[in-house]
């Protein structure tokens, strides 16, 4: 086992991979977690997620306290100092231990000559902490979001943008989906309470339970038997609106990791479900989810823009299109999104969404339902996308989700709410 002394250097290297190489944290972190003991896994995750959540602040502090930036191969030291700041500001690790472990991180990555520098910068921060934080509170960076995201949120949500930003900077609530094939939600809630935990129900989604305090899945009653699945409440809203029925042929498009595929099968176990995703690596998670819940679906790797390649001329009763998007509604779950996305991505994603919509619509039966969903809170990907689709698609009609002017339903992230999510339910006339 790796000693905890290396956790800081491991976190620094993971953050470097995200910020400098554009890797997602969900790709970078799991292989590192395999190298450490179970008790250290949580701390490694906390350091990585925490630094990326508060990145703007930590970057600002480094720029204040260092005369010139670390470049090239020394860049890992830059991120190691960030890990040090994060521990001092946001964790209960005793400052002397945080300092010592971070300085030792330089040894682990064979950069021993920087031990004095790291120690000096962190101690200087401790001495000046109060005035530095007071000055930071006046900066735009205090919102902990890149400026391009802030500007888009301010334009789209002039009244709510600050509440959205605050929600994005919080740790996410842990939502669960009770498998109605095993228990009703209330029956499972009783089992949860018997095991000493508290859950809260959602006013709109009948399978959703929010844990008062997040817990490992191993502690959840019947997790291994498939009684319950970790899934955000807003994601559960998709199947509530799709309303799948037994005997129907249903397509879950852009299906990985398979949470919605399995939810469809819990709601309609006799439906014939096809789950398609363009990412061959992520499709393995769909198989994992189906296996844990002992379910069957027709799983395929395929591009939503070219459905004939993977479904021929099949017609579906219902289609759930969980479209590729900016993921601006799930920043609190994936804080790396703030540093992986670019402003120019939004137009490209909107173009991709419209191509998939146009390509898949002919595969919907007459009278069938298509639910368009994204985990975005930007109108270009949501209401504007659907308005344009309705304008160019004479046989498409909005069904009970919004109006012709503002089509769809937009959920915004909230402390006891689900993530930011958009839905538009379309019927083929």
Coordinates of C-alpha atoms in Angstrom, one line a residue:
X1 CA 0.0 0.0 0.0
X2 CA 1.1 3.6 -0.7
X3 CA 1.6 5.6 2.4
X4 CA -0.7 8.6 3.0
X5 CA 2.4 10.8 2.6
X6 CA 2.0 10.4 -1.2
X7 CA -1.7 11.4 -1.3
X8 CA -0.8 15.1 -1.8
X9 CA 1.5 14.4 -4.8
X10 CA -1.1 12.0 -6.3
X11 CA -3.8 14.7 -6.0
X12 CA -1.5 17.3 -7.6
X13 CA -0.7 14.9 -10.5
X14 CA -4.4 14.2 -11.0
X15 CA -5.3 17.9 -11.0
X16 CA -2.5 18.5 -13.5
X17 CA -3.9 15.9 -15.8
X18 CA -7.4 17.6 -15.7
X19 CA -6.2 21.2 -16.1
X20 CA -3.2 20.8 -18.4
X21 CA -4.2 17.7 -20.4
X22 CA -8.0 18.0 -20.5
X23 CA -8.6 14.6 -18.9
X24 CA -11.8 14.2 -16.8
X25 CA -11.5 13.5 -13.1
X26 CA -13.7 10.4 -13.5
X27 CA -11.0 9.0 -15.8
X28 CA -7.9 10.1 -13.9
X29 CA -9.0 9.4 -10.3
X30 CA -10.1 5.7 -10.2
X31 CA -6.7 4.2 -11.2
X32 CA -5.0 6.3 -8.4
X33 CA -7.6 5.2 -5.8
X34 CA -6.7 1.6 -6.5
X35 CA -3.2 2.3 -5.3
X36 CA -4.2 3.5 -1.8
X37 CA -5.9 2.0 1.2
X38 CA -9.6 2.3 1.6
X39 CA -9.4 5.0 4.3
X40 CA -7.1 7.1 2.0
X41 CA -9.4 6.8 -1.0
X42 CA -11.9 9.3 0.5
X43 CA -9.2 11.8 1.3
X44 CA -7.7 11.6 -2.1
X45 CA -11.1 12.2 -3.6
X46 CA -11.7 15.1 -1.3
X47 CA -8.4 16.8 -2.2
X48 CA -9.0 16.4 -6.0
X49 CA -12.7 17.4 -6.0
X50 CA -12.0 20.2 -3.5
X51 CA -9.1 21.8 -5.4
X52 CA -11.1 21.8 -8.6
X53 CA -14.2 23.2 -6.9
X54 CA -12.2 26.1 -5.4
X55 CA -9.6 26.3 -8.2
X56 CA -10.1 30.1 -9.0
X57 CA -9.3 31.0 -5.4
X58 CA -6.3 28.8 -5.1
X59 CA -4.9 30.0 -8.4
X60 CA -5.4 33.6 -7.3
X61 CA -3.6 32.9 -4.0
X62 CA -0.6 31.4 -5.8
X63 CA -0.4 34.4 -8.1
X64 CA -0.4 36.7 -5.1
X65 CA 2.3 34.8 -3.2
X66 CA 4.7 33.8 -6.0
X67 CA 6.6 36.2 -8.1
X68 CA 6.6 34.0 -11.2
X69 CA 4.6 30.9 -12.2
X70 CA 6.0 27.3 -12.2
X71 CA 6.3 26.1 -15.8
X72 CA 7.1 22.9 -17.7
X73 CA 8.1 19.9 -15.6
X74 CA 7.8 22.0 -12.4
X75 CA 4.1 22.5 -13.0
X76 CA 3.2 19.7 -10.7
X77 CA 4.7 21.8 -7.8
X78 CA 2.1 24.5 -8.7
X79 CA -0.7 22.0 -8.2
X80 CA 0.9 20.6 -5.0
X81 CA 0.9 24.1 -3.5
X82 CA -2.8 24.3 -4.4
X83 CA -3.4 21.1 -2.5
X84 CA -1.6 22.6 0.5
X85 CA -3.8 25.8 0.4
X86 CA -6.9 23.7 0.1
X87 CA -6.1 21.6 3.2
X88 CA -5.3 24.8 5.2
X89 CA -8.6 26.5 4.1
X90 CA -11.1 23.7 3.8
X91 CA -10.2 20.6 5.8
X92 CA -9.9 19.6 9.4
X93 CA -6.4 18.3 8.9
X94 CA -4.2 20.0 11.5
X95 CA -2.2 22.8 9.8
X96 CA 1.2 21.3 10.9
X97 CA 0.3 17.9 9.4
X98 CA -1.1 19.5 6.1
X99 CA 2.2 21.5 5.8
X100 CA 4.5 18.5 6.5
X101 CA 2.6 16.1 4.2
X102 CA 2.5 18.6 1.3
X103 CA 6.2 19.4 1.6
X104 CA 6.9 15.6 1.6
X105 CA 4.9 15.4 -1.6
X106 CA 7.8 17.0 -3.4
X107 CA 10.0 14.1 -2.4
X108 CA 7.4 11.6 -3.8
X109 CA 7.6 13.2 -7.2
X110 CA 11.4 13.5 -7.1
X111 CA 11.3 17.3 -6.8
X112 CA 13.1 17.5 -3.5
X113 CA 14.8 20.9 -4.4
X114 CA 11.3 22.5 -4.1
X115 CA 10.6 21.5 -0.5
X116 CA 11.8 24.9 0.9
X117 CA 9.7 26.8 -1.7
X118 CA 6.5 24.9 -0.9
X119 CA 7.1 25.3 2.9
X120 CA 7.8 29.0 2.4
X121 CA 4.7 29.8 0.3
X122 CA 2.4 27.8 2.6
X123 CA 3.8 29.5 5.7
X124 CA 3.5 32.9 4.1
X125 CA -0.1 32.2 3.3
X126 CA -0.7 31.3 7.0
X127 CA 0.8 34.6 8.1
X128 CA -1.2 36.7 5.6
X129 CA -4.4 34.6 5.4
X130 CA -6.8 37.2 6.8
X131 CA -5.8 40.0 4.6
X132 CA -5.5 37.8 1.5
X133 CA -9.0 36.4 2.0
X134 CA -10.4 39.8 2.5
X135 CA -8.9 41.0 -0.7
X136 CA -10.1 37.9 -2.6
X137 CA -13.7 38.6 -1.5
X138 CA -13.6 41.6 -3.8
X139 CA -12.5 39.7 -6.9
X140 CA -14.6 38.2 -9.7
X141 CA -12.8 35.0 -9.0
X142 CA -14.7 34.7 -5.7
X143 CA -17.6 33.0 -7.6
X144 CA -15.2 30.1 -8.3
X145 CA -16.3 29.9 -11.9
X146 CA -14.6 30.8 -15.2
X147 CA -15.8 34.2 -16.5
X148 CA -17.3 32.8 -19.7
X149 CA -19.7 30.5 -17.6
X150 CA -20.6 33.4 -15.3
X151 CA -21.5 35.6 -18.3
X152 CA -23.7 32.9 -19.8
X153 CA -25.4 32.3 -16.4
X154 CA -26.0 36.0 -15.9
X155 CA -27.5 36.4 -19.4
X156 CA -29.7 33.3 -19.1
X157 CA -30.7 33.6 -15.5
X158 CA -30.4 37.3 -14.4
X159 CA -32.4 36.7 -11.2
X160 CA -31.1 33.3 -10.3
X161 CA -27.4 33.2 -11.4
X162 CA -26.0 33.8 -7.9
X163 CA -28.1 31.0 -6.4
X164 CA -27.0 28.7 -9.2
X165 CA -23.3 29.5 -8.6
X166 CA -23.7 28.9 -4.9
X167 CA -25.4 25.6 -5.5
X168 CA -22.6 24.6 -8.0
X169 CA -20.0 25.3 -5.3
X170 CA -21.6 23.1 -2.7
X171 CA -21.1 19.4 -2.2
X172 CA -23.9 17.5 -4.0
X173 CA -26.7 15.8 -2.1
X174 CA -26.8 12.0 -2.4
X175 CA -30.0 10.9 -4.2
X176 CA -31.1 7.3 -4.5
X177 CA -33.7 5.5 -6.7
X178 CA -35.7 2.8 -5.0
X179 CA -36.3 -0.2 -7.3
X180 CA -40.1 -0.5 -7.4
X181 CA -39.8 -4.1 -8.6
X182 CA -38.6 -4.9 -5.0
X183 CA -40.1 -2.4 -2.6
X184 CA -42.2 0.7 -2.6
X185 CA -40.2 3.9 -1.7
X186 CA -41.9 4.0 1.7
X187 CA -41.1 0.3 2.4
X188 CA -37.4 0.9 1.6
X189 CA -37.3 4.1 3.7
X190 CA -38.4 2.0 6.7
X191 CA -35.5 -0.3 6.0
X192 CA -33.1 2.7 5.8
X193 CA -34.4 4.0 9.1
X194 CA -33.9 0.6 10.7
X195 CA -30.3 0.7 9.6
X196 CA -29.8 4.0 11.4
X197 CA -30.0 6.4 8.4
X198 CA -32.5 9.2 7.5
X199 CA -33.9 9.7 4.0
X200 CA -36.2 12.4 2.5
X201 CA -38.6 12.0 -0.3
X202 CA -38.9 14.1 -3.4
X203 CA -42.2 15.9 -4.0
X204 CA -42.4 15.0 -7.8
X205 CA -40.4 11.8 -8.4
X206 CA -41.9 8.7 -6.7
X207 CA -38.8 6.6 -6.5
X208 CA -36.4 9.3 -5.2
X209 CA -34.9 9.4 -1.7
X210 CA -32.3 11.9 -0.6
X211 CA -30.0 10.7 2.2
X212 CA -29.6 13.2 5.1
X213 CA -25.9 12.3 5.2
X214 CA -24.1 10.7 2.2
X215 CA -23.1 7.1 2.9
X216 CA -21.1 4.3 1.1
X217 CA -23.3 2.1 -1.1
X218 CA -22.3 -0.9 1.0
X219 CA -24.2 0.6 3.9
X220 CA -27.5 0.9 1.9
X221 CA -30.1 -1.9 2.5
X222 CA -30.1 -4.3 -0.4
X223 CA -27.8 -2.4 -2.7
X224 CA -26.1 -5.6 -3.9
X225 CA -29.5 -7.2 -4.4
X226 CA -30.5 -4.3 -6.7
X227 CA -33.0 -2.8 -4.3
X228 CA -31.6 0.7 -4.7
X229 CA -29.4 2.7 -7.2
X230 CA -27.5 5.9 -6.7
X231 CA -29.1 8.4 -9.2
X232 CA -29.8 12.1 -8.9
X233 CA -33.5 13.1 -8.6
X234 CA -33.5 15.2 -11.8
X235 CA -32.1 12.3 -13.8
X236 CA -35.0 10.2 -12.4
X237 CA -37.4 12.8 -13.8
X238 CA -36.6 11.6 -17.3
X239 CA -38.4 8.2 -16.8
X240 CA -41.2 9.9 -14.9
X241 CA -41.9 12.1 -18.1
X242 CA -41.1 9.3 -20.6
X243 CA -43.8 7.1 -18.9
X244 CA -42.6 3.8 -20.5
X245 CA -45.2 0.9 -20.7
X246 CA -44.8 -2.8 -20.8
X247 CA -44.8 -4.3 -24.3
X248 CA -43.3 -1.2 -25.9
X249 CA -40.1 -0.9 -28.0
X250 CA -38.0 1.8 -26.3
X251 CA -34.7 3.4 -27.2
X252 CA -32.4 5.0 -24.6
X253 CA -30.0 7.0 -26.8
X254 CA -26.7 8.3 -25.3
X255 CA -27.4 5.7 -22.6
X256 CA -24.1 5.3 -20.7
X257 CA -23.6 4.7 -17.8
X258 CA -27.1 3.1 -17.9
X259 CA -28.9 4.6 -14.9
X260 CA -31.9 5.6 -17.1
X261 CA -31.9 2.3 -19.0
X262 CA -32.3 0.4 -15.8
X263 CA -34.9 2.9 -14.5
X264 CA -37.0 2.3 -17.7
X265 CA -36.9 -1.4 -17.0
X266 CA -37.9 -1.0 -13.4
X267 CA -40.9 1.0 -14.5
X268 CA -41.7 -1.3 -17.5
X269 CA -40.0 -4.7 -17.0
X270 CA -41.7 -6.2 -20.1
X271 CA -40.6 -3.4 -22.4
X272 CA -38.0 -4.2 -25.1
X273 CA -35.2 -1.7 -24.4
X274 CA -32.3 -0.8 -26.7
X275 CA -29.5 1.2 -25.0
X276 CA -27.1 2.9 -27.4
X277 CA -24.0 5.1 -26.7
X278 CA -21.2 6.3 -28.9
X279 CA -18.5 5.6 -26.2
X280 CA -17.4 2.0 -26.2
X281 CA -15.6 2.4 -22.9
X282 CA -18.6 3.9 -21.1
X283 CA -20.9 1.3 -22.5
X284 CA -19.3 -1.2 -20.2
X285 CA -21.0 0.6 -17.3
X286 CA -24.4 0.0 -18.9
X287 CA -23.6 -3.8 -18.8
X288 CA -22.4 -3.4 -15.1
X289 CA -25.7 -1.7 -14.1
X290 CA -27.9 -4.2 -15.9
X291 CA -25.9 -7.1 -14.3
X292 CA -26.3 -5.7 -10.8
X293 CA -30.0 -5.3 -11.3
X294 CA -30.4 -8.6 -13.1
X295 CA -32.0 -7.0 -16.2
X296 CA -31.6 -7.4 -19.9
X297 CA -31.4 -4.8 -22.7
X298 CA -30.1 -4.7 -26.2
X299 CA -26.9 -2.7 -25.7
X300 CA -25.1 -1.3 -28.7
X301 CA -22.2 1.1 -29.5
X302 CA -23.5 3.6 -32.0
X303 CA -23.5 7.2 -33.1
X304 CA -26.9 9.0 -32.6
X305 CA -26.4 10.9 -35.9
X306 CA -26.4 7.6 -37.9
X307 CA -29.2 5.4 -36.4
X308 CA -29.6 3.2 -39.6
X309 CA -26.1 1.8 -38.8
X310 CA -27.3 0.3 -35.5
X311 CA -31.1 -0.1 -35.6
X312 CA -31.8 -0.4 -39.4
X313 CA -35.3 0.8 -40.0
X314 CA -36.6 0.0 -36.5
X315 CA -39.4 2.2 -35.2
X316 CA -39.7 2.9 -31.5
X317 CA -42.8 3.6 -29.3
X318 CA -40.7 5.9 -27.1
X319 CA -37.2 7.4 -27.3
X320 CA -35.3 8.9 -24.5
X321 CA -32.6 11.2 -25.9
X322 CA -30.3 12.2 -23.1
X323 CA -28.3 14.5 -25.4
X324 CA -24.6 15.2 -25.2
X325 CA -24.3 18.6 -23.5
X326 CA -22.1 21.1 -21.6
X327 CA -23.1 19.4 -18.3
X328 CA -23.4 22.9 -16.7
X329 CA -26.3 21.6 -14.5
X330 CA -24.0 19.0 -12.8
X331 CA -21.0 21.2 -11.9
X332 CA -21.4 20.4 -8.2
X333 CA -21.0 16.7 -9.0
X334 CA -18.2 17.2 -11.5
X335 CA -16.3 20.4 -10.7
X336 CA -13.7 19.6 -13.4
X337 CA -16.4 20.6 -15.9
X338 CA -15.6 24.3 -15.1
X339 CA -12.0 23.8 -16.4
X340 CA -12.6 21.2 -19.1
X341 CA -15.3 23.1 -21.1
X342 CA -14.7 26.1 -23.4
X343 CA -17.1 28.9 -24.4
X344 CA -16.8 27.7 -28.0
X345 CA -18.1 24.2 -27.0
X346 CA -21.6 25.4 -26.6
X347 CA -22.3 26.2 -30.2
X348 CA -20.6 22.9 -31.3
X349 CA -22.8 20.9 -28.8
X350 CA -26.0 22.6 -29.9
X351 CA -25.1 21.7 -33.5
X352 CA -24.5 18.0 -32.5
X353 CA -27.8 17.9 -30.5
X354 CA -29.8 19.2 -33.5
X355 CA -28.2 16.6 -35.8
X356 CA -29.1 13.8 -33.4
X357 CA -32.7 15.1 -33.0
X358 CA -33.2 15.3 -36.8
X359 CA -31.6 11.8 -37.4
X360 CA -33.6 9.9 -34.7
X361 CA -37.0 11.5 -35.2
X362 CA -37.8 9.3 -38.3
X363 CA -37.3 6.3 -36.0
X364 CA -40.2 7.3 -33.7
X365 CA -43.6 5.7 -34.5
X366 CA -46.5 7.9 -35.4
X367 CA -48.1 8.9 -32.0
X368 CA -44.9 8.0 -30.2
X369 CA -43.1 10.0 -27.5
X370 CA -39.6 11.5 -27.7
X371 CA -38.2 12.9 -24.4
X372 CA -35.3 15.3 -25.1
X373 CA -33.2 15.8 -21.9
X374 CA -29.9 17.4 -21.0
X375 CA -28.0 18.1 -17.8
X376 CA -27.4 21.6 -19.0
X377 CA -28.9 24.9 -17.8
X378 CA -28.0 26.9 -21.0
X379 CA -30.9 27.9 -23.3
X380 CA -28.9 27.3 -26.5
X381 CA -28.9 23.6 -25.6
X382 CA -32.4 23.5 -24.2
X383 CA -35.4 25.8 -24.9
X384 CA -33.8 27.4 -28.0
X385 CA -32.8 23.9 -29.3
X386 CA -36.4 22.6 -29.0
X387 CA -38.0 25.8 -30.4
X388 CA -35.8 25.5 -33.5
X389 CA -36.6 21.8 -33.9
X390 CA -40.4 22.4 -33.6
X391 CA -40.1 25.1 -36.2
X392 CA -38.5 22.8 -38.8
X393 CA -40.4 19.6 -37.9
X394 CA -44.1 19.8 -38.9
X395 CA -45.1 16.5 -37.3
X396 CA -43.5 17.3 -33.9
X397 CA -45.7 18.7 -31.1
X398 CA -44.9 19.7 -27.5
X399 CA -46.7 17.6 -24.9
X400 CA -47.3 19.4 -21.6
X401 CA -43.8 20.6 -21.1
X402 CA -43.6 24.4 -21.4
X403 CA -45.1 26.6 -24.1
X404 CA -44.3 27.4 -27.8
X405 CA -42.3 30.5 -26.6
X406 CA -40.4 28.7 -23.9
X407 CA -40.6 25.0 -24.6
X408 CA -39.5 22.5 -22.0
X409 CA -39.1 22.3 -18.2
X410 CA -35.8 23.6 -16.7
X411 CA -34.7 22.4 -13.2
X412 CA -32.0 24.4 -11.6
X413 CA -29.6 22.9 -9.0
X414 CA -30.5 23.4 -5.4
X415 CA -29.3 22.2 -2.0
X416 CA -32.2 19.8 -1.4
X417 CA -33.2 19.6 -5.1
X418 CA -31.9 17.6 -8.0
X419 CA -29.2 18.7 -10.4
X420 CA -29.7 21.2 -13.2
X421 CA -31.7 19.4 -15.9
X422 CA -33.9 20.2 -18.9
X423 CA -36.7 18.1 -20.4
X424 CA -39.0 18.5 -23.4
X425 CA -41.6 15.9 -24.3
X426 CA -42.4 15.7 -28.0
X427 CA -45.2 13.7 -29.6
X428 CA -45.2 12.7 -33.3
X429 CA -48.5 13.8 -34.8

